[in-house]
CSV table of N, CA and C in Angstrom, one decimal:
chain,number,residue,atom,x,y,z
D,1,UNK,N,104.3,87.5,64.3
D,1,UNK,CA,104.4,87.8,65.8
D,1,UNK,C,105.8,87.3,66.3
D,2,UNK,N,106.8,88.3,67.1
D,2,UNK,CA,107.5,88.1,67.5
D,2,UNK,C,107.8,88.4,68.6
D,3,UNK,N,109.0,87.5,70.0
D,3,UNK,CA,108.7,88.2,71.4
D,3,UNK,C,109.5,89.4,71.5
D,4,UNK,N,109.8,90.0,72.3
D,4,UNK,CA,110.5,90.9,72.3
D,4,UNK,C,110.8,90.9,74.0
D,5,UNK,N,111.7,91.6,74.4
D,5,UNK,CA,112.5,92.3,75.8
D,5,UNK,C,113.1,93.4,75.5
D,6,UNK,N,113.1,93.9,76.9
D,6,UNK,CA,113.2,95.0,77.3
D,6,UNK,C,114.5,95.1,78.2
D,7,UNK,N,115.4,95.8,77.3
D,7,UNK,CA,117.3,95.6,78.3
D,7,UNK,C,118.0,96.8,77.7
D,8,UNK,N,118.8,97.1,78.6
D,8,UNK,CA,119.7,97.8,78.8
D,8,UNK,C,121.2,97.9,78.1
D,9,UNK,N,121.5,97.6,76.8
D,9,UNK,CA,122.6,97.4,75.9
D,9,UNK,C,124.2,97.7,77.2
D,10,UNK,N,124.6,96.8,76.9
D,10,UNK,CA,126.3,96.8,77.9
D,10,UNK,C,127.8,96.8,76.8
D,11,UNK,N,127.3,97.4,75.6
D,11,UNK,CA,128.7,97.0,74.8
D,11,UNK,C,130.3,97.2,75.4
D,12,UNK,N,130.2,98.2,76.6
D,12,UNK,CA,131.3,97.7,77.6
D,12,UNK,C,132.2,97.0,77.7
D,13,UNK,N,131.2,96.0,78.3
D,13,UNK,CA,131.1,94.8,78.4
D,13,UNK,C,131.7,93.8,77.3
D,14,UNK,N,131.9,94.1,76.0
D,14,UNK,CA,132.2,93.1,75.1
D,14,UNK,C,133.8,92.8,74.9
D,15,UNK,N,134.4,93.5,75.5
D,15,UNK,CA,136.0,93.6,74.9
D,15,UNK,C,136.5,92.3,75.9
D,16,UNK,N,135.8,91.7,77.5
D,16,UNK,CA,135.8,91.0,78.3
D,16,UNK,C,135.0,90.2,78.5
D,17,UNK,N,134.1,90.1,77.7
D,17,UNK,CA,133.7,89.0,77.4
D,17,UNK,C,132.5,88.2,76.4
D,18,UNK,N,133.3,88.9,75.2
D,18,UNK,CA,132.2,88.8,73.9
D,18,UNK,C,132.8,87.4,73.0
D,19,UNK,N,134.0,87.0,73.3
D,19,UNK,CA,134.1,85.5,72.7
D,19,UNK,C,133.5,84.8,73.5
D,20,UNK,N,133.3,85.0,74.9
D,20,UNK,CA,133.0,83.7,75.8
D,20,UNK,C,131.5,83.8,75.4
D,21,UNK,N,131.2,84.7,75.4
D,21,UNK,CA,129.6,85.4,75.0
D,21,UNK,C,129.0,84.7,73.6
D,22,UNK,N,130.1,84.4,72.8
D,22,UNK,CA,129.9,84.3,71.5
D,22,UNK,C,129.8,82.0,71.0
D,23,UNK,N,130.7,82.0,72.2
D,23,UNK,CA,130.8,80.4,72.4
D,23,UNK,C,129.3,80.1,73.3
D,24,UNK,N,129.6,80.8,74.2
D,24,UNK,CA,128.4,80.1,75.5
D,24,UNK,C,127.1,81.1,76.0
D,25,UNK,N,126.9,81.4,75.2
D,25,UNK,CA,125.4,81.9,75.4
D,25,UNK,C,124.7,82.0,73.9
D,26,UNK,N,123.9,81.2,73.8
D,26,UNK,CA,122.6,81.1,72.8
D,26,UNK,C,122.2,82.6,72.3
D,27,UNK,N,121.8,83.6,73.4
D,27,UNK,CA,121.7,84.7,72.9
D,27,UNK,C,122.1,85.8,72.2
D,28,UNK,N,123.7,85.8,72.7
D,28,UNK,CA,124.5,86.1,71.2
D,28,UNK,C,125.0,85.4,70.6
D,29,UNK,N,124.8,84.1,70.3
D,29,UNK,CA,124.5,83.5,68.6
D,29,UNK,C,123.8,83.8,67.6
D,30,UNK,N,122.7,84.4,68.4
D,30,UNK,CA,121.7,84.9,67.6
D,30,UNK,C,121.3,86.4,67.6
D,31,UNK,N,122.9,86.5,67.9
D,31,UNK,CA,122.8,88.6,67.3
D,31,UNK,C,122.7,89.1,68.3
D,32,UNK,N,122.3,88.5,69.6
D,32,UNK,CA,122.1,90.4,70.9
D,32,UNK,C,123.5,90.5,72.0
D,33,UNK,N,123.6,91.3,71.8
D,33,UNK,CA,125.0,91.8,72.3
D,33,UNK,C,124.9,91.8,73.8
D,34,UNK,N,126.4,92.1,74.7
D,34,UNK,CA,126.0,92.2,75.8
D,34,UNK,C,124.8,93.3,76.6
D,35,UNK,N,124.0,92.5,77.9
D,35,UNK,CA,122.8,93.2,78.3
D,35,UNK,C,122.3,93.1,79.5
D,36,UNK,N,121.3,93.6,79.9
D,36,UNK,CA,121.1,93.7,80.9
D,36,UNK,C,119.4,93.3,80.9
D,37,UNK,N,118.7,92.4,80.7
D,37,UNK,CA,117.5,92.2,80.7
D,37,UNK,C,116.8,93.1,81.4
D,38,UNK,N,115.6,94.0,81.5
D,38,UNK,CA,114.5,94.9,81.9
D,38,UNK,C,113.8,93.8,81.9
D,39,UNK,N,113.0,93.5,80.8
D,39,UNK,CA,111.5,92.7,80.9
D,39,UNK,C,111.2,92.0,80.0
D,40,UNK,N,111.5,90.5,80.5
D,40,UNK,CA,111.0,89.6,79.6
D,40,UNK,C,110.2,88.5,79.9
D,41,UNK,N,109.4,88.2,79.1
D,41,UNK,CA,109.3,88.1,77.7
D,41,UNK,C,108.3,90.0,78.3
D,42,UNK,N,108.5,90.9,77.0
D,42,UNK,CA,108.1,92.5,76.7
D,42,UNK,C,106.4,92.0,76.3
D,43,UNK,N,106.2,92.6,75.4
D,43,UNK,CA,104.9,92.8,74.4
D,43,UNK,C,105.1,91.9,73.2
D,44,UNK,N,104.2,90.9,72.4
D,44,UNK,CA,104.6,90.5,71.5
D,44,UNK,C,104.7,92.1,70.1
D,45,UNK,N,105.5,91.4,69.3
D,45,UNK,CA,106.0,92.5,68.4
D,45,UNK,C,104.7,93.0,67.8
D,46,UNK,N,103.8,92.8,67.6
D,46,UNK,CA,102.3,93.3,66.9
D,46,UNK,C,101.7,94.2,67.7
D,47,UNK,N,102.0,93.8,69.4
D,47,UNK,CA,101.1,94.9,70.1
D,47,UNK,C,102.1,96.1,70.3
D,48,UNK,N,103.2,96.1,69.8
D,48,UNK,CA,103.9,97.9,70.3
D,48,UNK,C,103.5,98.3,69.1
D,49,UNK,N,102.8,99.3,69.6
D,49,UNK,CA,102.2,100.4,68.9
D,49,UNK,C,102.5,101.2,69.1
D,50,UNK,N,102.0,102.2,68.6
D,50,UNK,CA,102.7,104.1,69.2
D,50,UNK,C,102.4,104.6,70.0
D,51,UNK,N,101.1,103.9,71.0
D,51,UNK,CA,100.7,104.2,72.0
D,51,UNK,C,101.4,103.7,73.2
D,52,UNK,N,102.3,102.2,72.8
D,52,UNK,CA,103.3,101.8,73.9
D,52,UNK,C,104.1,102.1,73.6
D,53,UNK,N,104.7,102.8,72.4
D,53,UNK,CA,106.3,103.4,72.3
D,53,UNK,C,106.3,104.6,73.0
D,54,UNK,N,105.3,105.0,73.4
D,54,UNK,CA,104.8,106.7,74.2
D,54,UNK,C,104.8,106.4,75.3
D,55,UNK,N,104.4,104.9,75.9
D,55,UNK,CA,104.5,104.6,77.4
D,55,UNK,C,105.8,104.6,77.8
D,56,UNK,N,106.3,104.0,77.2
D,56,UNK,CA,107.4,103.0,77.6
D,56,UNK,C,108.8,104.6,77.3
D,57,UNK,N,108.4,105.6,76.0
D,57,UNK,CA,109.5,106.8,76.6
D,57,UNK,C,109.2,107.9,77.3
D,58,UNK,N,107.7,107.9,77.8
D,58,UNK,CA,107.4,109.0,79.1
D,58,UNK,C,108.3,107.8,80.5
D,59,UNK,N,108.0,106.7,80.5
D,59,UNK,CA,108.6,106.2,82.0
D,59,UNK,C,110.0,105.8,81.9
D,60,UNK,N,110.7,105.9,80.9
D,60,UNK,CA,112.4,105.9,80.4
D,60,UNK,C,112.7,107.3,80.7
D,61,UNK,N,112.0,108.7,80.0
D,61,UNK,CA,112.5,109.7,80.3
D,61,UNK,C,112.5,110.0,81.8
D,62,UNK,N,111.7,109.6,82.7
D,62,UNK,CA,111.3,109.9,83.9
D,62,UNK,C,112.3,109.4,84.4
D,63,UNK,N,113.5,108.7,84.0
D,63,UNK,CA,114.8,108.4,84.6
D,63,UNK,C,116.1,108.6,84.1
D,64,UNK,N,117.0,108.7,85.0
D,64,UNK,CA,118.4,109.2,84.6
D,64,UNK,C,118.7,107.9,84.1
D,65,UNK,N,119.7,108.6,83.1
D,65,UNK,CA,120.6,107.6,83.0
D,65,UNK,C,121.7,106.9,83.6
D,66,UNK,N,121.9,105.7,83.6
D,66,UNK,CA,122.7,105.1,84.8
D,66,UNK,C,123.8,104.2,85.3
D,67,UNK,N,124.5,104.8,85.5
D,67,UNK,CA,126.2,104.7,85.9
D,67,UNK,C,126.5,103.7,86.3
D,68,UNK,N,127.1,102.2,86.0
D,68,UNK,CA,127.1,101.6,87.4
D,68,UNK,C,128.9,100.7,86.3
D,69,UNK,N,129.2,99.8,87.2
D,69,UNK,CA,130.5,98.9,86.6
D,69,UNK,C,129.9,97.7,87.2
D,70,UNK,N,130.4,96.4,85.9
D,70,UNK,CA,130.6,95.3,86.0
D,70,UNK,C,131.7,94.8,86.7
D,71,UNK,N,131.8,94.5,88.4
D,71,UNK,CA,132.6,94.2,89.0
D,71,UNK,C,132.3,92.5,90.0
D,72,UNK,N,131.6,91.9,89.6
D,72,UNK,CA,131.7,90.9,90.2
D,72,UNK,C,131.3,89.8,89.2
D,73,UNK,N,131.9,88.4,89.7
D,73,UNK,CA,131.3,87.2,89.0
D,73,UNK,C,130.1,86.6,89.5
D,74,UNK,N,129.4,86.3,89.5
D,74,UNK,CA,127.9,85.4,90.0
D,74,UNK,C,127.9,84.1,89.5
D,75,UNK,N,127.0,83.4,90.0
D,75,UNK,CA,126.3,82.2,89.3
D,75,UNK,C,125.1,82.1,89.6
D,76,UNK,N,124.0,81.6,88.9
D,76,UNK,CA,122.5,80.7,88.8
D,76,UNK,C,123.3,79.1,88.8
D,77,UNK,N,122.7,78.7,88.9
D,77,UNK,CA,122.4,77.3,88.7
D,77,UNK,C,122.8,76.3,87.2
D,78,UNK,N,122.7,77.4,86.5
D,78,UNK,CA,123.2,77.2,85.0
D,78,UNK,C,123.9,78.4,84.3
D,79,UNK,N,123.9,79.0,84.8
D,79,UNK,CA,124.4,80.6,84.5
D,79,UNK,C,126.1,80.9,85.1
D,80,UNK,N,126.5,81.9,84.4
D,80,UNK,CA,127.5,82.5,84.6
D,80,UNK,C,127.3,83.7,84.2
D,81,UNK,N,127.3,85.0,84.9
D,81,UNK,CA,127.2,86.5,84.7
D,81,UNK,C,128.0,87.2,85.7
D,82,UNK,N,127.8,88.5,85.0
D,82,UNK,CA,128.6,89.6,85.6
D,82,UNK,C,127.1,90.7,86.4
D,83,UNK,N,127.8,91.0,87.7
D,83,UNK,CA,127.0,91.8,88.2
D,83,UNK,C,127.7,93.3,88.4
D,84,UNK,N,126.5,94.0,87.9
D,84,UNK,CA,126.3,95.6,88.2
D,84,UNK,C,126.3,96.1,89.6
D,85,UNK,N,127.3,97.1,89.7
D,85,UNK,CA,126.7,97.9,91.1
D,85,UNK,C,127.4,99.0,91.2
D,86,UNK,N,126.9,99.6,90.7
D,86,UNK,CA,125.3,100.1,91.9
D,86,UNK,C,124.1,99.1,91.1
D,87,UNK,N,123.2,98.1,91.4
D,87,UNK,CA,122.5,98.0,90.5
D,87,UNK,C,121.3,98.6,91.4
D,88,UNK,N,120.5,99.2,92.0
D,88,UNK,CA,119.7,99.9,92.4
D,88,UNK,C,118.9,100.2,91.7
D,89,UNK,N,119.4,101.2,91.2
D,89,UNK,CA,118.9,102.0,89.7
D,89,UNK,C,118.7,100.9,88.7
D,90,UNK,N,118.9,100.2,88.3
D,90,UNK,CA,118.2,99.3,87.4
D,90,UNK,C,117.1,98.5,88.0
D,91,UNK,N,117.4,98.2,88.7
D,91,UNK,CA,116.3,97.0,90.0
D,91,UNK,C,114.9,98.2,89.8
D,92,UNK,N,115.2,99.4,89.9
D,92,UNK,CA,114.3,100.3,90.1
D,92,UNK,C,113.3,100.6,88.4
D,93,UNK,N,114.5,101.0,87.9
D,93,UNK,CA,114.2,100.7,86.4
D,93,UNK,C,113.2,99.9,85.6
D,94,UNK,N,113.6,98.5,85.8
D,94,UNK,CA,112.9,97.6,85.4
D,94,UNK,C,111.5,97.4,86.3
D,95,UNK,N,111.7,97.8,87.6
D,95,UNK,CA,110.1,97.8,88.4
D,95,UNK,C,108.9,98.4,88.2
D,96,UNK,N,109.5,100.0,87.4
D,96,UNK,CA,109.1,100.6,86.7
D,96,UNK,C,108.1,100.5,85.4
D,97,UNK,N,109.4,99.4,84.6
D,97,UNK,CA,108.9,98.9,83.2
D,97,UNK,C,107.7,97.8,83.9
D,98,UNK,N,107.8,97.4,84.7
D,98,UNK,CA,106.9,96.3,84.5
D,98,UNK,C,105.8,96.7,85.2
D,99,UNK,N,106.0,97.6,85.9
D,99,UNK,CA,104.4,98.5,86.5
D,99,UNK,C,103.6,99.2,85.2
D,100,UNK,N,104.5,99.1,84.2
D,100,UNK,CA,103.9,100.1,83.0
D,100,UNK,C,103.2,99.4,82.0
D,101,UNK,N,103.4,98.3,82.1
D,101,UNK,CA,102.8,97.7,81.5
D,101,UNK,C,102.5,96.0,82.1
D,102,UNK,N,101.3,96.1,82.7
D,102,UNK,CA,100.9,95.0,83.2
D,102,UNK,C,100.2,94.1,82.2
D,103,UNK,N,99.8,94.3,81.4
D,103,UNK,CA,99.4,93.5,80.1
D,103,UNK,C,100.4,92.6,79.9
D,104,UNK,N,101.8,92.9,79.7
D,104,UNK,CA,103.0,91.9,79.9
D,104,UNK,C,102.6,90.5,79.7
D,105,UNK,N,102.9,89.4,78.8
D,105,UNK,CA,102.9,88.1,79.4
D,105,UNK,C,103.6,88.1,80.5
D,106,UNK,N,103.6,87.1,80.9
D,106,UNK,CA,104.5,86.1,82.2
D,106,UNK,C,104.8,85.3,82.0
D,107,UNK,N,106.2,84.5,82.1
D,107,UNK,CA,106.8,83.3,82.0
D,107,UNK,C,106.1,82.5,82.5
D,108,UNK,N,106.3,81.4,82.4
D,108,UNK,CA,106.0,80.1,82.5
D,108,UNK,C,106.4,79.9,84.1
D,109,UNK,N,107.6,80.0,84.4
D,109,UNK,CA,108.5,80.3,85.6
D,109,UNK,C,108.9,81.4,86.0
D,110,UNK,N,108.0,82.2,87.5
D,110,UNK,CA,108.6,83.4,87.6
D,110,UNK,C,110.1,83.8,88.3
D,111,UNK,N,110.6,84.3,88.4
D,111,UNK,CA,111.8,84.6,89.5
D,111,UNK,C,111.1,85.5,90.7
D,112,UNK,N,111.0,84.9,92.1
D,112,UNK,CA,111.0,85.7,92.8
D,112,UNK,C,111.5,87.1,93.2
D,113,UNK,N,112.8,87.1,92.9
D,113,UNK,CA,113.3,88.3,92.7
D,113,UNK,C,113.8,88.4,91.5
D,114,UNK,N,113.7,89.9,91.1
D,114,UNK,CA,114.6,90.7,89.6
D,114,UNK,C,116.1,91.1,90.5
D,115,UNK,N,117.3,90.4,89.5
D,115,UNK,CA,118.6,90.3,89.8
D,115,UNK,C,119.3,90.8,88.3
D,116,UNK,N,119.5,91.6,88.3
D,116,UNK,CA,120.5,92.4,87.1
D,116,UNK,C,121.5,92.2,87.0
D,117,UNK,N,122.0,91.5,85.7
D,117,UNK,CA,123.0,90.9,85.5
D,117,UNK,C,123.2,91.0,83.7
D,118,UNK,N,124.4,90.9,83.5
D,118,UNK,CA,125.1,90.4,82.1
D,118,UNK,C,125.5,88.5,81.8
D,119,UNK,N,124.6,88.2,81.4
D,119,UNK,CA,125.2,86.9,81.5
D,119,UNK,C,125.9,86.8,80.2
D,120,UNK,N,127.0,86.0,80.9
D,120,UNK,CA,128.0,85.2,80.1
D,120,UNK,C,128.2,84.4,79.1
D,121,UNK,N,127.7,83.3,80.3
D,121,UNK,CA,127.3,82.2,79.6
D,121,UNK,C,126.3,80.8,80.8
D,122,UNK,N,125.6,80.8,79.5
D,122,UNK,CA,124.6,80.1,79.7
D,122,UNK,C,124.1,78.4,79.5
D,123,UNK,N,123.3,77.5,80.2
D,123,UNK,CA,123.3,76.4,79.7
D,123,UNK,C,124.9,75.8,80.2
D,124,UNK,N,125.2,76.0,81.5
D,124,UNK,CA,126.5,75.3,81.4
D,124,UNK,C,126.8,74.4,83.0
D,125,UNK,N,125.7,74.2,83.0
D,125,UNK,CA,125.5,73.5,84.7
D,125,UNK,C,127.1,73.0,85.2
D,126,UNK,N,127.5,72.6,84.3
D,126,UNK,CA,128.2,71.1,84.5
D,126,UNK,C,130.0,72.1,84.9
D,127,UNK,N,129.9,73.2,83.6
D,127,UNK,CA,131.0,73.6,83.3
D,127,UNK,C,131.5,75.0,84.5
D,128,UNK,N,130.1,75.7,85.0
D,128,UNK,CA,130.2,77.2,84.9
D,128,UNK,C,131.2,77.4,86.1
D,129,UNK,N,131.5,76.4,86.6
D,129,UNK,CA,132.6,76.7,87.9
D,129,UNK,C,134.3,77.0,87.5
D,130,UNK,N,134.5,76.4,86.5
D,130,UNK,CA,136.1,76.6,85.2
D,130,UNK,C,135.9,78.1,84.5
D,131,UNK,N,134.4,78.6,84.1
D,131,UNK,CA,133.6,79.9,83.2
D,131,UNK,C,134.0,80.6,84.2
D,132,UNK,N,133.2,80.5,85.3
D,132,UNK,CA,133.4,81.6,86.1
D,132,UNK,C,135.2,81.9,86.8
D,133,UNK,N,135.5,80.9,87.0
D,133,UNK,CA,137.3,81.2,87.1
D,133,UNK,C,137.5,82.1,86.0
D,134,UNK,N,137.4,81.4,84.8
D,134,UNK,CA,138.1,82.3,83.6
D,134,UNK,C,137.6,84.1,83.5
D,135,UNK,N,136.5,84.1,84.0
D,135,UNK,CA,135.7,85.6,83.8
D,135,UNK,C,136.5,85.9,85.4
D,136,UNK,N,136.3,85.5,86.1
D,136,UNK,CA,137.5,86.1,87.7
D,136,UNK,C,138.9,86.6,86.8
D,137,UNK,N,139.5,85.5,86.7
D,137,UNK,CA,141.1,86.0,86.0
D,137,UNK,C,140.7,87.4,85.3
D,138,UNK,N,140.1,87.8,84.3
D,138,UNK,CA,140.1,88.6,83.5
D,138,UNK,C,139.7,90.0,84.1
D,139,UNK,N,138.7,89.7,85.1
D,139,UNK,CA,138.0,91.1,85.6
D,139,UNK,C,139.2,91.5,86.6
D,140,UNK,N,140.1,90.6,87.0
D,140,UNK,CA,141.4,90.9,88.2
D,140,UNK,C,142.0,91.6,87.3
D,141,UNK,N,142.1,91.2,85.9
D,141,UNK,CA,143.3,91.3,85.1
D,141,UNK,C,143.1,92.8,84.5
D,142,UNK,N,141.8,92.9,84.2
D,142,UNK,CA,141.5,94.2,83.6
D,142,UNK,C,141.0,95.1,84.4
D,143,UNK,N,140.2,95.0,85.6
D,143,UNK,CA,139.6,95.6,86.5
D,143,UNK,C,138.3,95.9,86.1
D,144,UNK,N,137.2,96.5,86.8
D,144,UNK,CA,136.0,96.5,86.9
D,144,UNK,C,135.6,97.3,85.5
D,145,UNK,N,134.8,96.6,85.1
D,145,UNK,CA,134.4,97.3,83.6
D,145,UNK,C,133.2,99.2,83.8
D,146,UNK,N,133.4,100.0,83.7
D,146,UNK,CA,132.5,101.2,83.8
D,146,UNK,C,131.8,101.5,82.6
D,147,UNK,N,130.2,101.7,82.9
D,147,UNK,CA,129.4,101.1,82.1
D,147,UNK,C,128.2,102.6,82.4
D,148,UNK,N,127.7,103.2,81.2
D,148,UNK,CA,126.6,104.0,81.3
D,148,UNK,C,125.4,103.9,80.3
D,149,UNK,N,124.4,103.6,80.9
D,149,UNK,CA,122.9,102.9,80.1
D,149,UNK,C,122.5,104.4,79.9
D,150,UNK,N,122.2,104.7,78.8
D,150,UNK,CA,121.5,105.8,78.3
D,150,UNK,C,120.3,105.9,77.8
D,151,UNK,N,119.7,104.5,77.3
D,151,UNK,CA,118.7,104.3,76.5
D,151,UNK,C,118.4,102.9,77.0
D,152,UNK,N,117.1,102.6,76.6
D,152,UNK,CA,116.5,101.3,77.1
D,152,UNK,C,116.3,100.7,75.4
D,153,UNK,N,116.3,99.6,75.5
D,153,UNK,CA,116.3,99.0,74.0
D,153,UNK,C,114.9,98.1,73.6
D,154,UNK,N,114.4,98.0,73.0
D,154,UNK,CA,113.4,96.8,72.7
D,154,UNK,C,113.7,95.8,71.4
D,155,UNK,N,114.8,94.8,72.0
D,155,UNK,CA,114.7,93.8,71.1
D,155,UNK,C,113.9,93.0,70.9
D,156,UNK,N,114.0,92.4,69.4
D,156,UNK,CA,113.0,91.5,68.7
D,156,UNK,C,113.6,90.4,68.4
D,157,UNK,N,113.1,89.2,68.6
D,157,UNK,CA,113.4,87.9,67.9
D,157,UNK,C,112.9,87.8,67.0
D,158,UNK,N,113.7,87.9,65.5
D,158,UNK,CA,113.1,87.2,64.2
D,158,UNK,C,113.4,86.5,63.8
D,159,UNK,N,113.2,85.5,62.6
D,159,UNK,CA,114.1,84.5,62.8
D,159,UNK,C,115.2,84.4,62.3
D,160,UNK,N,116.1,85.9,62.0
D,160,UNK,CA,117.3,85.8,61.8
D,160,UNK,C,118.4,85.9,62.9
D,161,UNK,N,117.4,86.3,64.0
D,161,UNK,CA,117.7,86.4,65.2
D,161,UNK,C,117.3,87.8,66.2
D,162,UNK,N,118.4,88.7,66.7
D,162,UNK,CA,117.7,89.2,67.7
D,162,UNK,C,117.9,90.9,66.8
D,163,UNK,N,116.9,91.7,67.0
D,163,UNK,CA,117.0,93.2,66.2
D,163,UNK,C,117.0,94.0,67.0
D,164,UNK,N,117.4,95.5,67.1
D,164,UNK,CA,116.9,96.1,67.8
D,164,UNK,C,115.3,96.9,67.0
D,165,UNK,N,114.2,96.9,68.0
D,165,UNK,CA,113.1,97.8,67.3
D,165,UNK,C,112.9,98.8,67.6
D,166,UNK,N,113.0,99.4,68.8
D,166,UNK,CA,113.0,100.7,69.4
D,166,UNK,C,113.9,101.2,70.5
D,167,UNK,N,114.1,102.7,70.4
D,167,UNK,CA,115.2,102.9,71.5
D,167,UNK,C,114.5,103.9,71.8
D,168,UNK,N,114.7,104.3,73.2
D,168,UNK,CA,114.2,105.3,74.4
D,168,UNK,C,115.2,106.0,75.3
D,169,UNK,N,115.3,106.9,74.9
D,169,UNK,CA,116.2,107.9,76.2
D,169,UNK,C,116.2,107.7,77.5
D,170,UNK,N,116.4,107.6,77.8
D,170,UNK,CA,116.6,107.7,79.3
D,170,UNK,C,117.1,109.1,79.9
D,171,UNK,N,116.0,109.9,80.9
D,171,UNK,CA,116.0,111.3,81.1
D,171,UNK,C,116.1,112.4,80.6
D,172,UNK,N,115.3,111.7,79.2
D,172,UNK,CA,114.8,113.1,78.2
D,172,UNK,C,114.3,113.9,79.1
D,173,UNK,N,113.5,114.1,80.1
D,173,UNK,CA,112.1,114.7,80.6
D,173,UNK,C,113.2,115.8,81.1
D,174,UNK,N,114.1,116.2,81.2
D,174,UNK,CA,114.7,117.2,82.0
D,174,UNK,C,115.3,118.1,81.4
C-alpha cells in the first residue's frame, strides 16, 4: 500500500528553480519534480482500479487544458512557493477531483482553503525570508515562467520514492 496525489506536473518551472527544489524541498529528494498538488493525500495505491482510472479521465477530459505562468513569490509559514495565475482553473480543477471522489482520505490537518502553488522549498520557517529573496531575484531576472498542464498525474510513494502511476488528458472529451 502506497499514498498517492493528484498534481499537475510544472517541468517549466525546473530551469528556475530545480537546485533550490533539489536542496530544500523533501519532495524532490525523493524524485517528484516540480508541481502543482490536486489532491492529497489521492486513493491509497491498491484502491485505483480501472474503475477510478475511468473516473478520474471522464472528469480530467471534461476540462481544458490550462495556461497559466508562475509569476509571483508567496509564503506559508514554513513554505516558500511560486504562484500561478490565472489559477482559477486549477482551484476549479482540483474542486472537481475532490468532488469525484469523496472516498478520499483526509489529512490529519485540513486547509481551509485550496491555494495552488509550486513549492520551492519547504521546512524552512527560520530561513524562507533569504529563499524567497533569492526566488524574487530570479523571477525579476528571468521573468514570469509560462506553463501549460495538459494532463493530471497520479503520483506514488514507494520507497524509492515518488513514481508516476497514471496520466490523464486533460480535454480529451472534445
Amino acid at each position: 500500500m502506497s499514498r498517492t496525489l493528484l498534481a499537475l506536473m510544472v517541468p517549466e518551472a525546473e530551469p528556475l528553480v530545480g537546485d533550490l527544489r533539489a536542496r530544500l524541498d523533501p519532495a524532490a529528494k525523493l524524485g517528484l519534480g516540480a508541481h502543482i498538488t490536486l489532491v492529497y493525500p489521492f486513493l491509497d495505491s491498491e484502491r485505483i482500479t480501472p474503475a477510478v482510472a475511468d473516473r478520474l479521465r471522464t472528469v480530467a477530459a471534461a476540462r481544458e487544458p490550462l495556461a497559466f505562468q508562475l509569476d509571483a513569490v508567496r509564503m506559508f509559514p514554513s513554505t516558500v512557493w511560486l504562484a500561478p495565475s490565472p489559477a482559477a482553473g486549477i482551484g476549479s480543477l482540483a474542486a472537481a477531483l475532490q468532488l469525484a471522489f469523496p472516498e478520499r482520505p483526509r489529512r490529519d490537518r485540513e486547509f481551509p482553503d485550496y491555494v495552488p502553488h509550486v513549492s520551492v522549498a519547504r521546512e524552512v520557517r527560520r530561513d524562507r525570508g533569504a529563499i524567497a529573496a533569492t526566488l524574487e531575484e530570479r523571477l525579476h531576472a528571468n521573468g514570469p515562467v509560462p506553463c501549460l498542464a495538459r494532463q493530471v498525474y497520479v503520483m506514488e510513494r514507494v520507497p524509492e520514492g515518488w513514481r508516476t502511476r497514471l496520466v490523464v488528458e486533460l480535454g480529451s472529451a472534445s
